[in-house]
PDB file of N, CA and C in Angstrom:
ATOM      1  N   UNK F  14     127.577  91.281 120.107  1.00 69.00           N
ATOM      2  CA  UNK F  14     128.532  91.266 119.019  1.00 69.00           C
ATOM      3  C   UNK F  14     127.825  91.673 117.728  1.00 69.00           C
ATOM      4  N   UNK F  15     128.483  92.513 116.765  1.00 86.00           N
ATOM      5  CA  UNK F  15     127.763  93.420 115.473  1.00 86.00           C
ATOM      6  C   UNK F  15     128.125  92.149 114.431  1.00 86.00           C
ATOM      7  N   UNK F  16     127.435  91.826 113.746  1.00 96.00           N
ATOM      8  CA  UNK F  16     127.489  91.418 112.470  1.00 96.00           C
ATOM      9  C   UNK F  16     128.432  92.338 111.605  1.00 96.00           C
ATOM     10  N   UNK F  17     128.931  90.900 110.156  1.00 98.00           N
ATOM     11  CA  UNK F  17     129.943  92.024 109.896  1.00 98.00           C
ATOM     12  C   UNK F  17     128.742  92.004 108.544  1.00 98.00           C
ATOM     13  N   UNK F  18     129.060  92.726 107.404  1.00 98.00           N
ATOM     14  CA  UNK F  18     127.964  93.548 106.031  1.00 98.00           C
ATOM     15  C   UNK F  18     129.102  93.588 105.046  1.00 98.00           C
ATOM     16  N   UNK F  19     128.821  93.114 103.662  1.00 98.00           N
ATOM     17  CA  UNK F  19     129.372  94.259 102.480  1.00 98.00           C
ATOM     18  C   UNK F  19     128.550  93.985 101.215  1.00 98.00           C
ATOM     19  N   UNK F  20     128.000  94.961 100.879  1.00 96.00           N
ATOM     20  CA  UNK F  20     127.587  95.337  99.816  1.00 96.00           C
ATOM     21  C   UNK F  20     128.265  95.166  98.017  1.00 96.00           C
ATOM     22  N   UNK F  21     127.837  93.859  97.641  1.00 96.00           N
ATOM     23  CA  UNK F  21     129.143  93.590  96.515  1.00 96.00           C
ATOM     24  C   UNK F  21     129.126  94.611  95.465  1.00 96.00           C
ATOM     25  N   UNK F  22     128.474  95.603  95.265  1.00 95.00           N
ATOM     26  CA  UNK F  22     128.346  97.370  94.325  1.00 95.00           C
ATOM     27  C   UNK F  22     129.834  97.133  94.411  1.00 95.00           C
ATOM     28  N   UNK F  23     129.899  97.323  95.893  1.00 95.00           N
ATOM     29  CA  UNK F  23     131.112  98.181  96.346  1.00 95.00           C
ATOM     30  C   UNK F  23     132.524  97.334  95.936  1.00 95.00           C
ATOM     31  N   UNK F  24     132.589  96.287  95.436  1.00 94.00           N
ATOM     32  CA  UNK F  24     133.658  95.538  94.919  1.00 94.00           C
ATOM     33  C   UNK F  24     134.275  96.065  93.612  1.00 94.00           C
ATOM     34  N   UNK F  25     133.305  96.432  92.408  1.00 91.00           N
ATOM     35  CA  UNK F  25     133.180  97.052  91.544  1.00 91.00           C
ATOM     36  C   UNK F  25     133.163  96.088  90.250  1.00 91.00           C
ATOM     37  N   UNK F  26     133.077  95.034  90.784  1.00 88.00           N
ATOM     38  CA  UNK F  26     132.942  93.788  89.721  1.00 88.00           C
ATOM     39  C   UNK F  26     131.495  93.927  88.785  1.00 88.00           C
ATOM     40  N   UNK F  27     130.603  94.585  89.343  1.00 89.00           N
ATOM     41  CA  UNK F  27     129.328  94.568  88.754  1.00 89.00           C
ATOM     42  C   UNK F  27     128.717  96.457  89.496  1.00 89.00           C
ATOM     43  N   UNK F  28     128.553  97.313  89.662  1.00 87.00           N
ATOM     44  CA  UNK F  28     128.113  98.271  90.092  1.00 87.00           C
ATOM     45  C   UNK F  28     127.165  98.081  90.355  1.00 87.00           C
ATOM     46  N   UNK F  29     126.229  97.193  89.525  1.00 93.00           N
ATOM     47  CA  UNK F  29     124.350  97.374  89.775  1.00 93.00           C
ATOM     48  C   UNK F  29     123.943  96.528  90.441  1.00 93.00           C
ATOM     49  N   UNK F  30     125.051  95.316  91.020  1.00 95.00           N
ATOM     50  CA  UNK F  30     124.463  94.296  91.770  1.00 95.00           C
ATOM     51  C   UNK F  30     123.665  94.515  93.011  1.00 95.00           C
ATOM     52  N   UNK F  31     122.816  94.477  93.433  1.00 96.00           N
ATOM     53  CA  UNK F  31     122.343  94.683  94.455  1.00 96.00           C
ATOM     54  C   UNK F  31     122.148  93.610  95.498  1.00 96.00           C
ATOM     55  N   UNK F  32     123.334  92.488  95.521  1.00 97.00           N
ATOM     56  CA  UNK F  32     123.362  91.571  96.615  1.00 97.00           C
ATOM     57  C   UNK F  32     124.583  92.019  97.974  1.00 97.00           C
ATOM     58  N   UNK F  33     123.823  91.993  99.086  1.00 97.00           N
ATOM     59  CA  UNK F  33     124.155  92.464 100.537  1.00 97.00           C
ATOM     60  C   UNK F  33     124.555  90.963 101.259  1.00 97.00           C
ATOM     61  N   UNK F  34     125.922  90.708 101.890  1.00 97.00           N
ATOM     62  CA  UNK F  34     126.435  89.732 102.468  1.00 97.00           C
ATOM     63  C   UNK F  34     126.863  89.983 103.985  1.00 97.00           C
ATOM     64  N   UNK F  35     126.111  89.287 105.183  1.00 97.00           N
ATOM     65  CA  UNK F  35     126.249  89.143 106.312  1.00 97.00           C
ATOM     66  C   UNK F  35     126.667  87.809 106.915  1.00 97.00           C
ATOM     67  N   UNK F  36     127.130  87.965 107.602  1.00 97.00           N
ATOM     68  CA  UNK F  36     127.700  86.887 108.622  1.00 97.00           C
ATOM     69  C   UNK F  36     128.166  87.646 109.962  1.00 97.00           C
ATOM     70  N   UNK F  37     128.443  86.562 111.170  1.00 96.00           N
ATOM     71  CA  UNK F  37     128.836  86.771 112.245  1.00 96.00           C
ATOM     72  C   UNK F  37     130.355  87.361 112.351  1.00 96.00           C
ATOM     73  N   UNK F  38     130.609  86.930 111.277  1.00 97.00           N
ATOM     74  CA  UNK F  38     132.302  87.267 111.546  1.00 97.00           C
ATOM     75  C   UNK F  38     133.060  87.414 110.018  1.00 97.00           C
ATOM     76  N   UNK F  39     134.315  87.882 110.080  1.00 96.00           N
ATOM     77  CA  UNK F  39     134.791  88.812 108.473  1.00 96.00           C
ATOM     78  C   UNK F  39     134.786  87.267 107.664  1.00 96.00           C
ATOM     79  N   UNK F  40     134.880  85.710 107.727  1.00 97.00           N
ATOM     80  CA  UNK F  40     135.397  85.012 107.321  1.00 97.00           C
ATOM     81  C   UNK F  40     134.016  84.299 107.249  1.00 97.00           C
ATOM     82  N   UNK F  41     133.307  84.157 107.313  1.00 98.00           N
ATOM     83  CA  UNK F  41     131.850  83.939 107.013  1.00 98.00           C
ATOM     84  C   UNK F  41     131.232  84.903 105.367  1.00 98.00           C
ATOM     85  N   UNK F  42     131.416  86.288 105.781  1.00 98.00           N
ATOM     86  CA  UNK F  42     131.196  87.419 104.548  1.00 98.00           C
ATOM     87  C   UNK F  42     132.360  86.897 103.590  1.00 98.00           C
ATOM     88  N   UNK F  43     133.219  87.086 104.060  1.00 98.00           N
ATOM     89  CA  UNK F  43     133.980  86.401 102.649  1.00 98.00           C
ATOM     90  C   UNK F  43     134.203  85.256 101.488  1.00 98.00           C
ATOM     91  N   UNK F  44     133.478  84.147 102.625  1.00 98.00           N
ATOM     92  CA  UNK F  44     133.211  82.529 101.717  1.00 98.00           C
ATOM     93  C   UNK F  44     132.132  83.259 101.056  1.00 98.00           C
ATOM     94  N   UNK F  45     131.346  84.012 101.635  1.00 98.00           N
ATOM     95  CA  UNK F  45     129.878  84.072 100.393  1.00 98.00           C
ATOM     96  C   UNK F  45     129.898  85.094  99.655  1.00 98.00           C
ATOM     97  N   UNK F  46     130.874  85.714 100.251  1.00 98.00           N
ATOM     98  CA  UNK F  46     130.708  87.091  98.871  1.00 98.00           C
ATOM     99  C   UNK F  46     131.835  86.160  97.875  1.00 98.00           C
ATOM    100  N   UNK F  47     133.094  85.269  97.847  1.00 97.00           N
ATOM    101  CA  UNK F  47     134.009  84.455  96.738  1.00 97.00           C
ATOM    102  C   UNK F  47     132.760  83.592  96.140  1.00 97.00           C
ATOM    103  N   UNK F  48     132.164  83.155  96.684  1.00 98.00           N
ATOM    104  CA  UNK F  48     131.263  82.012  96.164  1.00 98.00           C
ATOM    105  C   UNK F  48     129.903  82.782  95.049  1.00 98.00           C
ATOM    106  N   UNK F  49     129.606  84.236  95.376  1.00 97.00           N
ATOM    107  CA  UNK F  49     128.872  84.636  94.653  1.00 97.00           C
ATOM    108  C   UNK F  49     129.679  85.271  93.658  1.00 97.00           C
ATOM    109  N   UNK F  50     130.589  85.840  93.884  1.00 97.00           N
ATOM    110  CA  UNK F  50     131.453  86.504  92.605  1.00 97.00           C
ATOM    111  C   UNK F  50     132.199  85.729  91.632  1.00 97.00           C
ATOM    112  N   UNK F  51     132.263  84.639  92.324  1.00 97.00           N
ATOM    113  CA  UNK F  51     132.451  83.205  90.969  1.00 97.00           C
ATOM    114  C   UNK F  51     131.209  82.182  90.177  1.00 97.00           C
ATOM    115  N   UNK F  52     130.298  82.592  90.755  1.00 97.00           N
ATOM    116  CA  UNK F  52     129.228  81.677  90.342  1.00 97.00           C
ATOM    117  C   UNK F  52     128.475  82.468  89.554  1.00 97.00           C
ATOM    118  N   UNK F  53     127.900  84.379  90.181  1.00 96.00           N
ATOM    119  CA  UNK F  53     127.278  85.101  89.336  1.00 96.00           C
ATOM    120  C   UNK F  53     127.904  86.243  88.666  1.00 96.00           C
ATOM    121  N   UNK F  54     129.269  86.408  88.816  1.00 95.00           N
ATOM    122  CA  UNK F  54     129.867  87.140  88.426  1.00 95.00           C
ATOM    123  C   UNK F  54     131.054  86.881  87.318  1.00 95.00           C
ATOM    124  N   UNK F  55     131.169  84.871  86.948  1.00 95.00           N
ATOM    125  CA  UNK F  55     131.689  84.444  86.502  1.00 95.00           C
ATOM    126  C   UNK F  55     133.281  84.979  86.801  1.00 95.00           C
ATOM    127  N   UNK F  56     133.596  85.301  88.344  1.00 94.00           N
ATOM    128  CA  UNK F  56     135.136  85.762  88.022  1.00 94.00           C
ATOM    129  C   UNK F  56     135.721  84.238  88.263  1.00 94.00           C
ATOM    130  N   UNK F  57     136.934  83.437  87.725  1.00 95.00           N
ATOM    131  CA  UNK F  57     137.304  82.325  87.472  1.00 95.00           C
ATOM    132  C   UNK F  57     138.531  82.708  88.482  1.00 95.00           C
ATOM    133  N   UNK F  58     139.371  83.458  89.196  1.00 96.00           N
ATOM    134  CA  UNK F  58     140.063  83.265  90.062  1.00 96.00           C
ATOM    135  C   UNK F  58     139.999  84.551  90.897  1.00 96.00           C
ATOM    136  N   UNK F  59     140.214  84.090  91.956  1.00 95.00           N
ATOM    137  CA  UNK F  59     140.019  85.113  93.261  1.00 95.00           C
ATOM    138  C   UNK F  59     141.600  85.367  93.659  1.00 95.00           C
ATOM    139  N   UNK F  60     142.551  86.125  93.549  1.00 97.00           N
ATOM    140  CA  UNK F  60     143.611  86.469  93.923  1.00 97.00           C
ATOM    141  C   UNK F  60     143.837  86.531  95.054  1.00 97.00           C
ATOM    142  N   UNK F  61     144.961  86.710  95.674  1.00 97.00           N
ATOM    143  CA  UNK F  61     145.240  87.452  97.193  1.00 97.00           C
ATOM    144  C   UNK F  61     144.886  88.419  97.580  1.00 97.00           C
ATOM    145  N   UNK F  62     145.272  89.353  96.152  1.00 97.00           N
ATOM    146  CA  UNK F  62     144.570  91.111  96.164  1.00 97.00           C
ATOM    147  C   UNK F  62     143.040  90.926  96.098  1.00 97.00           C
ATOM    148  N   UNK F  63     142.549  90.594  95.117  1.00 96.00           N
ATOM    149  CA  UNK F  63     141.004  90.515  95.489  1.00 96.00           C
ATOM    150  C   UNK F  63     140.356  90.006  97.147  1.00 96.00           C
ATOM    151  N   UNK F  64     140.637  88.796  97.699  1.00 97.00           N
ATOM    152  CA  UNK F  64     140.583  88.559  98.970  1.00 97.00           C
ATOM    153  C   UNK F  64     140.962  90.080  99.642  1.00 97.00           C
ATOM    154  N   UNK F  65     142.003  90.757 100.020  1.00 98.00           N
ATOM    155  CA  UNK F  65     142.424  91.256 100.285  1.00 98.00           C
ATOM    156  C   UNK F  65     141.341  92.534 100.341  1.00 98.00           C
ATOM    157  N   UNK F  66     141.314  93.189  99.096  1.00 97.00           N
ATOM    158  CA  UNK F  66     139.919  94.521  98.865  1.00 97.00           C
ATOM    159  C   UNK F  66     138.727  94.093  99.460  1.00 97.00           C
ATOM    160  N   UNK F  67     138.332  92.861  99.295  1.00 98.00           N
ATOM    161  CA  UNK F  67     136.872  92.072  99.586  1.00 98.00           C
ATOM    162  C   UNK F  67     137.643  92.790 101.255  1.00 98.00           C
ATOM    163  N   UNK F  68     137.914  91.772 101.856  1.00 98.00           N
ATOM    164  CA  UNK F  68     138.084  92.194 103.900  1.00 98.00           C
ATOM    165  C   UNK F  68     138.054  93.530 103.809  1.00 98.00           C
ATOM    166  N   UNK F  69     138.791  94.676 103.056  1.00 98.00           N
ATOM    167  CA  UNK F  69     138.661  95.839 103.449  1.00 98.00           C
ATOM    168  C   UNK F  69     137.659  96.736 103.692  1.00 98.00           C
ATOM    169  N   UNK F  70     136.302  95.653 102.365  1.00 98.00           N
ATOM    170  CA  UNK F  70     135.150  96.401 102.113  1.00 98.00           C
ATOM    171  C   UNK F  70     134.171  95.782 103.391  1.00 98.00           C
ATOM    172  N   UNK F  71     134.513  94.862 104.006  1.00 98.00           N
ATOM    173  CA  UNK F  71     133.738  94.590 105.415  1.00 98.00           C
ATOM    174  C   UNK F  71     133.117  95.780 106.468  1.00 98.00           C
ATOM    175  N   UNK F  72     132.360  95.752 106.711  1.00 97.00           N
ATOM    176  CA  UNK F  72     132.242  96.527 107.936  1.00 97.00           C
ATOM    177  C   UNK F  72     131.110  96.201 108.908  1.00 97.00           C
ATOM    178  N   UNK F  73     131.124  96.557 110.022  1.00 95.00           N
ATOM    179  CA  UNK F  73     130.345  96.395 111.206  1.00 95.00           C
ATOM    180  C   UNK F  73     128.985  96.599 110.536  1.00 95.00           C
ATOM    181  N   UNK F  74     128.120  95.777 110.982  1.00 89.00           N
ATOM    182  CA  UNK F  74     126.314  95.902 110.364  1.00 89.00           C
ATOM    183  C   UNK F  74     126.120  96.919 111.670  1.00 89.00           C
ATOM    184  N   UNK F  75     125.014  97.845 111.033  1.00 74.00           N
ATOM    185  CA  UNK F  75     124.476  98.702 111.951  1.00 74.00           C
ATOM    186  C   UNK F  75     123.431  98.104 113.325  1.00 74.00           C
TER     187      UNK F  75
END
């Protein structure tokens, strides 16, 4: 089974961030990429749509 990856650049909340989020599965990457984009990114609410872009930007680790 592939690990899932996303690269938070690619969110566009910060471009230069250079923190990379793995887990076993899409719902693992997502508690830690919400938990870093509120803590170092100071975003104060995570929407449906944001959730939403975050899963899209998931993908299979190589």
């Amino acid at each position: 089974m592939s690990k899932k990856v996303l690269n938070c650049k690619e969110l566009g909340v910060d471009t230069e961030c250079k923190k990379k989020f793995t887990g076993y599965n899409e719902g693992e990457v997502l508690m830690k990429t919400i938990q870093h984009i509120m803590w170092d990114h100071k975003v104060e609410k995570v929407t449906p749509e944001l959730k939403d872009k975050i899963r899209s930007l998931i993908k299979d680790s190589d």
